[in-house]
Amino acid sequence: MSAPFAGGAIRAYRAERRKLHAQLSTRVLALVCGLGPLAFGAVLSGQSGVPGDTLLGGWVHSSGYAFSLVVLGFAGYLGFPLVAGALAGDVFSCEDRYGTWKTILTRSGSRGEVFAGKVLAAGALACALLALATASSLIAGLLFVGGHSMVGLGGTVVGSGEALLLVLASWLLNLPGLLGFAALALLLSAATRNGIAGVLGPLLAGLLMQLLALVGSGTWMHFLLLSSTFDDWHGLLTSPRFYSALVLGTVVALAWTAACLWVTWRVLRRREFAGPPLSRRAGWVAPARVVLMASGVVVALAALGNVGPTGITSQRLEASMGRVFERLTLLQQRELGRSVPADAKLNLRTKCQRHSGQTSGPGDDWTCTMTVVSPLAGYEPYQLTAVTYDVSVKSNGCYKAEAPPTFVGQQTMVDAEHRSVVNPLFIVYGCFDTTGEAPRCAERAGCAGSRSGGTPVNGSGAPAKAPSAREKASTRQAERSSGGVVRETERSERELEQSAKGKKSSEESTQLNLGR
Amino acid sequence: MPALIATGLRKRYDRITALEGVELTVAEGEVRGLLGPNGAGKTTLLRVILGLVGADAGSILLLGEQAGPERAVPPGVAGFVEEPSFYPYLSGRANLEVLAEYDEGGARERIEEALSLVELTGRAQDRVGGYSSGMRQRLGIAAALLRAPRLLLLDEPTTGLDPAGVRDVGRLLRRLSGEGVAVLLSSHQIGEVQDLCDSYTVLSRGRIVWDGTAAQMRAQAPASSFCLHTSDDGAALTLAAERPDLAAAQAHVEQPGGLTVSGDQDSLDAFVVALGRAGVAVRSLELAADPLEAMFFALTGEAQSNVGSGESSVP
């Protein structure tokens, strides 16, 4: 970029910034981004309910950082496309509406400089609004909930300092997607010369992409959708973290941005500012072209919907679910005041499958049965504790798992200090990497046939006494009899009932039955 | 070096030829009138010169720099096409501030002076959405002045202005041309600009049909034409035909009829006296077109507003 061009672009940027700052829509956007999270926090603080369907929604009363990420989840769903449309969808078309193209293009800026200035102004405003929403959601979270540590998507507890960094990074990672939608808004604004198309177009495109992500199970289309980039931050909150989706998503968002801006520039460069008659003609020709092109893109994406491997497989889900469940179970035990060693592990078996019999693809019909094999010192050599979760898995690899309270207890529980806290096992959130190779069984926590390392935990929460040879043999026999994986949930439950028979009933009995 | 040199400009919209072989030069300090009826191509020519529309052929030099849609308008070149347009949600001053941001140099420092020159200082804080057409026209001129112009391209700048405003704009343009500013002024009415212009370019159907100085146009202009209403138009037409120093045409279209008579003042006086002697009463005699207007109409093939298409020249 030559120095004269940069100078002209900066002058145009300053002019555009002045215009944007003076517009009512910009002020409303700033108000929504600045006050929206605060208002949401205020409303939420007065309620006991949680937005459980949203990732980390169950933790919204536990940590201000979780609250901020819940706001981010909402924003990524439709908020960012809406903001992008509102901030950039009228940047070009307003010049048509006011007839001011001829005014600004007869100043000292070339078309290229005016274009660059407008793009810079829209981009800068997008950054500013994102920063505002980030700050507002964090302030609201810290103000109404507090800066406590949070439970991440890997089931681990993240300290306050690290959580703050993760939240900031998560919001920042949404910038490429926001810029991509802003570029789409700019394209619609320039191509249709219609502010309504520019403002609402990105929102409709966002909705459409969400729909495509629901119907398609192929990984390729999922990663091509611009809306998918709003999920990139999930990988930061898992344990272990994964970055492949983040890198792919950022590349895709940048590609969308570049493509939209390139087409916008082509439209602007070739355009003749020749007065009302041609404008009227272009008033329907250009939108018709855009609609045709958009339809083509949708058809192509829909065709791609099931092309390529699916990233959602039972192996990946089992590996992630087992790991998260194990950590959350141990967290629950700690919160109940039981002594759990730092390296404690559950002897856990996880089996996930769909009602339809399929073993892959996103959907709400997944069930995961977690079976904890606890060695006992008494007559019974082991105890099988099984719990079945209904799991809703999305195409981005994130899932929400819920089990009946009779198995895992209520949404809240009373901890060792007699405080009401969130029951970690009530809703389980997690995400896994949908790219790369599926984890081998030996690498998966809770995978059939694998044994978790670390110190096994017995029924009292204390490190179990090393089982005798006879006990080991009994356990192996039990595992063999269940096929290595407890396929028959009913049988496991029956065994669970038998093992629990005659034992005391208490509030703890509504928790996963490790505490007895 | 001339401030504006346009050579061989051609522009077509589908099958419509908007400009064909247009050559135009405006020297420093010259006020050139760009004349033509509606649809002649004046506004298209200004758009092409300002880079809003690309020419199919030809070249343009503005203050010595090549111009076109891919390039920025050079510093020192200012103007507007059609009615000046602004952001209605901003005040007049804020609009000028936005436009000054686009400009290089000290445009911002000239805002107050420009507002004062067009007498908008008192309304500068008002939103442009509430401005009258004349006020927007004044603001358009102020916006052009921010660029410290050496070449001004104005499309019918007096449209919407009251007589005092027209006079003020005329004075301003005269002053600027006195300072060496070249001005290209488009109009479809020669009467509006004949006191301002040093030279004229007349366009008709996208082609230049006349180009020269104001003195040349006056020299080539026909006699003044008058609209004459009598008690017996037929007798009057016969009497006019007997006088070789008069040209008369009978008008039919505009009610209530009447004749259009062209001739110098002495011939016309003699004709009126002759009508009286012949018993034909003169009911009204009005100037229909001054010489320059008459020439303009002749050049552009436009009928005068009170002259119909079925004219028959006498003799």
PDB file of N, CA and C in Angstrom, chain A residues 172-213:
ATOM      1  N   LEU A 172     -11.885 -12.543  22.253  1.00  0.00           N
ATOM      2  CA  LEU A 172     -11.032 -12.073  21.157  1.00  0.00           C
ATOM      3  C   LEU A 172     -11.110 -13.011  19.958  1.00  0.00           C
ATOM      4  N   LEU A 173     -11.241 -14.299  20.230  1.00  0.00           N
ATOM      5  CA  LEU A 173     -11.279 -15.274  19.135  1.00  0.00           C
ATOM      6  C   LEU A 173     -12.556 -15.152  18.300  1.00  0.00           C
ATOM      7  N   ASN A 174     -13.523 -14.412  18.786  1.00  0.00           N
ATOM      8  CA  ASN A 174     -14.741 -14.198  18.008  1.00  0.00           C
ATOM      9  C   ASN A 174     -14.600 -13.028  17.036  1.00  0.00           C
ATOM     10  N   LEU A 175     -13.507 -12.295  17.161  1.00  0.00           N
ATOM     11  CA  LEU A 175     -13.314 -11.139  16.288  1.00  0.00           C
ATOM     12  C   LEU A 175     -13.270 -11.517  14.803  1.00  0.00           C
ATOM     13  N   PRO A 176     -12.509 -12.562  14.408  1.00  0.00           N
ATOM     14  CA  PRO A 176     -12.498 -12.896  12.973  1.00  0.00           C
ATOM     15  C   PRO A 176     -13.907 -13.178  12.426  1.00  0.00           C
ATOM     16  N   GLY A 177     -14.706 -13.902  13.203  1.00  0.00           N
ATOM     17  CA  GLY A 177     -16.068 -14.197  12.744  1.00  0.00           C
ATOM     18  C   GLY A 177     -16.907 -12.937  12.638  1.00  0.00           C
ATOM     19  N   LEU A 178     -16.746 -12.064  13.629  1.00  0.00           N
ATOM     20  CA  LEU A 178     -17.502 -10.808  13.610  1.00  0.00           C
ATOM     21  C   LEU A 178     -17.097  -9.976  12.393  1.00  0.00           C
ATOM     22  N   LEU A 179     -15.806  -9.932  12.121  1.00  0.00           N
ATOM     23  CA  LEU A 179     -15.330  -9.180  10.952  1.00  0.00           C
ATOM     24  C   LEU A 179     -15.839  -9.823   9.658  1.00  0.00           C
ATOM     25  N   GLY A 180     -15.924 -11.158   9.660  1.00  0.00           N
ATOM     26  CA  GLY A 180     -16.450 -11.855   8.480  1.00  0.00           C
ATOM     27  C   GLY A 180     -17.893 -11.463   8.211  1.00  0.00           C
ATOM     28  N   PHE A 181     -18.704 -11.447   9.258  1.00  0.00           N
ATOM     29  CA  PHE A 181     -20.104 -11.037   9.079  1.00  0.00           C
ATOM     30  C   PHE A 181     -20.200  -9.550   8.720  1.00  0.00           C
ATOM     31  N   ALA A 182     -19.312  -8.738   9.281  1.00  0.00           N
ATOM     32  CA  ALA A 182     -19.312  -7.317   8.929  1.00  0.00           C
ATOM     33  C   ALA A 182     -18.973  -7.147   7.443  1.00  0.00           C
ATOM     34  N   ALA A 183     -18.026  -7.954   6.963  1.00  0.00           N
ATOM     35  CA  ALA A 183     -17.667  -7.895   5.538  1.00  0.00           C
ATOM     36  C   ALA A 183     -18.856  -8.324   4.670  1.00  0.00           C
ATOM     37  N   LEU A 184     -19.584  -9.322   5.144  1.00  0.00           N
ATOM     38  CA  LEU A 184     -20.786  -9.759   4.416  1.00  0.00           C
ATOM     39  C   LEU A 184     -21.811  -8.626   4.378  1.00  0.00           C
ATOM     40  N   ALA A 185     -21.955  -7.928   5.504  1.00  0.00           N
ATOM     41  CA  ALA A 185     -22.881  -6.791   5.557  1.00  0.00           C
ATOM     42  C   ALA A 185     -22.445  -5.690   4.591  1.00  0.00           C
ATOM     43  N   LEU A 186     -21.146  -5.449   4.528  1.00  0.00           N
ATOM     44  CA  LEU A 186     -20.632  -4.436   3.600  1.00  0.00           C
ATOM     45  C   LEU A 186     -20.941  -4.833   2.160  1.00  0.00           C
ATOM     46  N   LEU A 187     -20.747  -6.106   1.868  1.00  0.00           N
ATOM     47  CA  LEU A 187     -21.023  -6.596   0.511  1.00  0.00           C
ATOM     48  C   LEU A 187     -22.500  -6.394   0.161  1.00  0.00           C
ATOM     49  N   LEU A 188     -23.375  -6.795   1.070  1.00  0.00           N
ATOM     50  CA  LEU A 188     -24.806  -6.646   0.801  1.00  0.00           C
ATOM     51  C   LEU A 188     -25.172  -5.173   0.666  1.00  0.00           C
ATOM     52  N   SER A 189     -24.558  -4.357   1.488  1.00  0.00           N
ATOM     53  CA  SER A 189     -24.839  -2.925   1.452  1.00  0.00           C
ATOM     54  C   SER A 189     -24.430  -2.323   0.102  1.00  0.00           C
ATOM     55  N   ALA A 190     -23.258  -2.718  -0.381  1.00  0.00           N
ATOM     56  CA  ALA A 190     -22.764  -2.158  -1.644  1.00  0.00           C
ATOM     57  C   ALA A 190     -23.485  -2.757  -2.841  1.00  0.00           C
ATOM     58  N   ALA A 191     -23.766  -4.048  -2.772  1.00  0.00           N
ATOM     59  CA  ALA A 191     -24.344  -4.717  -3.943  1.00  0.00           C
ATOM     60  C   ALA A 191     -25.827  -4.401  -4.112  1.00  0.00           C
ATOM     61  N   THR A 192     -26.541  -4.327  -3.001  1.00  0.00           N
ATOM     62  CA  THR A 192     -27.993  -4.088  -3.124  1.00  0.00           C
ATOM     63  C   THR A 192     -28.337  -2.614  -3.024  1.00  0.00           C
ATOM     64  N   ARG A 193     -27.428  -1.809  -2.506  1.00  0.00           N
ATOM     65  CA  ARG A 193     -27.673  -0.378  -2.275  1.00  0.00           C
ATOM     66  C   ARG A 193     -28.888  -0.188  -1.377  1.00  0.00           C
ATOM     67  N   ASN A 194     -29.102  -1.158  -0.552  1.00  0.00           N
ATOM     68  CA  ASN A 194     -30.300  -1.150   0.277  1.00  0.00           C
ATOM     69  C   ASN A 194     -29.894  -1.435   1.724  1.00  0.00           C
ATOM     70  N   GLY A 195     -30.164  -0.479   2.597  1.00  0.00           N
ATOM     71  CA  GLY A 195     -29.737  -0.612   3.990  1.00  0.00           C
ATOM     72  C   GLY A 195     -30.404  -1.779   4.707  1.00  0.00           C
ATOM     73  N   ILE A 196     -31.653  -2.045   4.346  1.00  0.00           N
ATOM     74  CA  ILE A 196     -32.368  -3.127   5.030  1.00  0.00           C
ATOM     75  C   ILE A 196     -31.700  -4.466   4.705  1.00  0.00           C
ATOM     76  N   ALA A 197     -31.365  -4.641   3.433  1.00  0.00           N
ATOM     77  CA  ALA A 197     -30.683  -5.884   3.032  1.00  0.00           C
ATOM     78  C   ALA A 197     -29.341  -6.001   3.743  1.00  0.00           C
ATOM     79  N   GLY A 198     -28.639  -4.879   3.849  1.00  0.00           N
ATOM     80  CA  GLY A 198     -27.330  -4.904   4.495  1.00  0.00           C
ATOM     81  C   GLY A 198     -27.401  -5.201   5.979  1.00  0.00           C
ATOM     82  N   VAL A 199     -28.444  -4.683   6.632  1.00  0.00           N
ATOM     83  CA  VAL A 199     -28.559  -4.860   8.083  1.00  0.00           C
ATOM     84  C   VAL A 199     -29.102  -6.245   8.429  1.00  0.00           C
ATOM     85  N   LEU A 200     -30.150  -6.651   7.699  1.00  0.00           N
ATOM     86  CA  LEU A 200     -30.780  -7.929   8.038  1.00  0.00           C
ATOM     87  C   LEU A 200     -30.124  -9.128   7.355  1.00  0.00           C
ATOM     88  N   GLY A 201     -29.426  -8.870   6.268  1.00  0.00           N
ATOM     89  CA  GLY A 201     -28.803  -9.967   5.518  1.00  0.00           C
ATOM     90  C   GLY A 201     -27.893 -10.836   6.361  1.00  0.00           C
ATOM     91  N   PRO A 202     -26.953 -10.254   7.109  1.00  0.00           N
ATOM     92  CA  PRO A 202     -26.069 -11.089   7.929  1.00  0.00           C
ATOM     93  C   PRO A 202     -26.826 -11.907   8.972  1.00  0.00           C
ATOM     94  N   LEU A 203     -27.897 -11.322   9.506  1.00  0.00           N
ATOM     95  CA  LEU A 203     -28.687 -12.056  10.498  1.00  0.00           C
ATOM     96  C   LEU A 203     -29.326 -13.285   9.848  1.00  0.00           C
ATOM     97  N   LEU A 204     -29.909 -13.066   8.668  1.00  0.00           N
ATOM     98  CA  LEU A 204     -30.522 -14.193   7.962  1.00  0.00           C
ATOM     99  C   LEU A 204     -29.466 -15.227   7.577  1.00  0.00           C
ATOM    100  N   ALA A 205     -28.314 -14.725   7.134  1.00  0.00           N
ATOM    101  CA  ALA A 205     -27.230 -15.645   6.767  1.00  0.00           C
ATOM    102  C   ALA A 205     -26.786 -16.443   7.990  1.00  0.00           C
ATOM    103  N   GLY A 206     -26.715 -15.768   9.138  1.00  0.00           N
ATOM    104  CA  GLY A 206     -26.340 -16.455  10.372  1.00  0.00           C
ATOM    105  C   GLY A 206     -27.333 -17.553  10.737  1.00  0.00           C
ATOM    106  N   LEU A 207     -28.626 -17.209  10.596  1.00  0.00           N
ATOM    107  CA  LEU A 207     -29.673 -18.200  10.885  1.00  0.00           C
ATOM    108  C   LEU A 207     -29.561 -19.399   9.953  1.00  0.00           C
ATOM    109  N   LEU A 208     -29.352 -19.076   8.688  1.00  0.00           N
ATOM    110  CA  LEU A 208     -29.243 -20.131   7.687  1.00  0.00           C
ATOM    111  C   LEU A 208     -28.056 -21.043   7.984  1.00  0.00           C
ATOM    112  N   MET A 209     -26.967 -20.427   8.379  1.00  0.00           N
ATOM    113  CA  MET A 209     -25.778 -21.230   8.695  1.00  0.00           C
ATOM    114  C   MET A 209     -26.027 -22.121   9.905  1.00  0.00           C
ATOM    115  N   GLN A 210     -26.747 -21.582  10.874  1.00  0.00           N
ATOM    116  CA  GLN A 210     -27.075 -22.406  12.048  1.00  0.00           C
ATOM    117  C   GLN A 210     -27.909 -23.616  11.617  1.00  0.00           C
ATOM    118  N   LEU A 211     -28.827 -23.330  10.685  1.00  0.00           N
ATOM    119  CA  LEU A 211     -29.702 -24.404  10.200  1.00  0.00           C
ATOM    120  C   LEU A 211     -28.887 -25.459   9.455  1.00  0.00           C
ATOM    121  N   LEU A 212     -27.982 -24.986   8.600  1.00  0.00           N
ATOM    122  CA  LEU A 212     -27.142 -25.916   7.847  1.00  0.00           C
ATOM    123  C   LEU A 212     -26.274 -26.750   8.784  1.00  0.00           C
ATOM    124  N   ALA A 213     -25.813 -26.112   9.852  1.00  0.00           N
ATOM    125  CA  ALA A 213     -24.984 -26.847  10.815  1.00  0.00           C
ATOM    126  C   ALA A 213     -25.800 -27.928  11.532  1.00  0.00           C
TER     127      ALA A 213
END
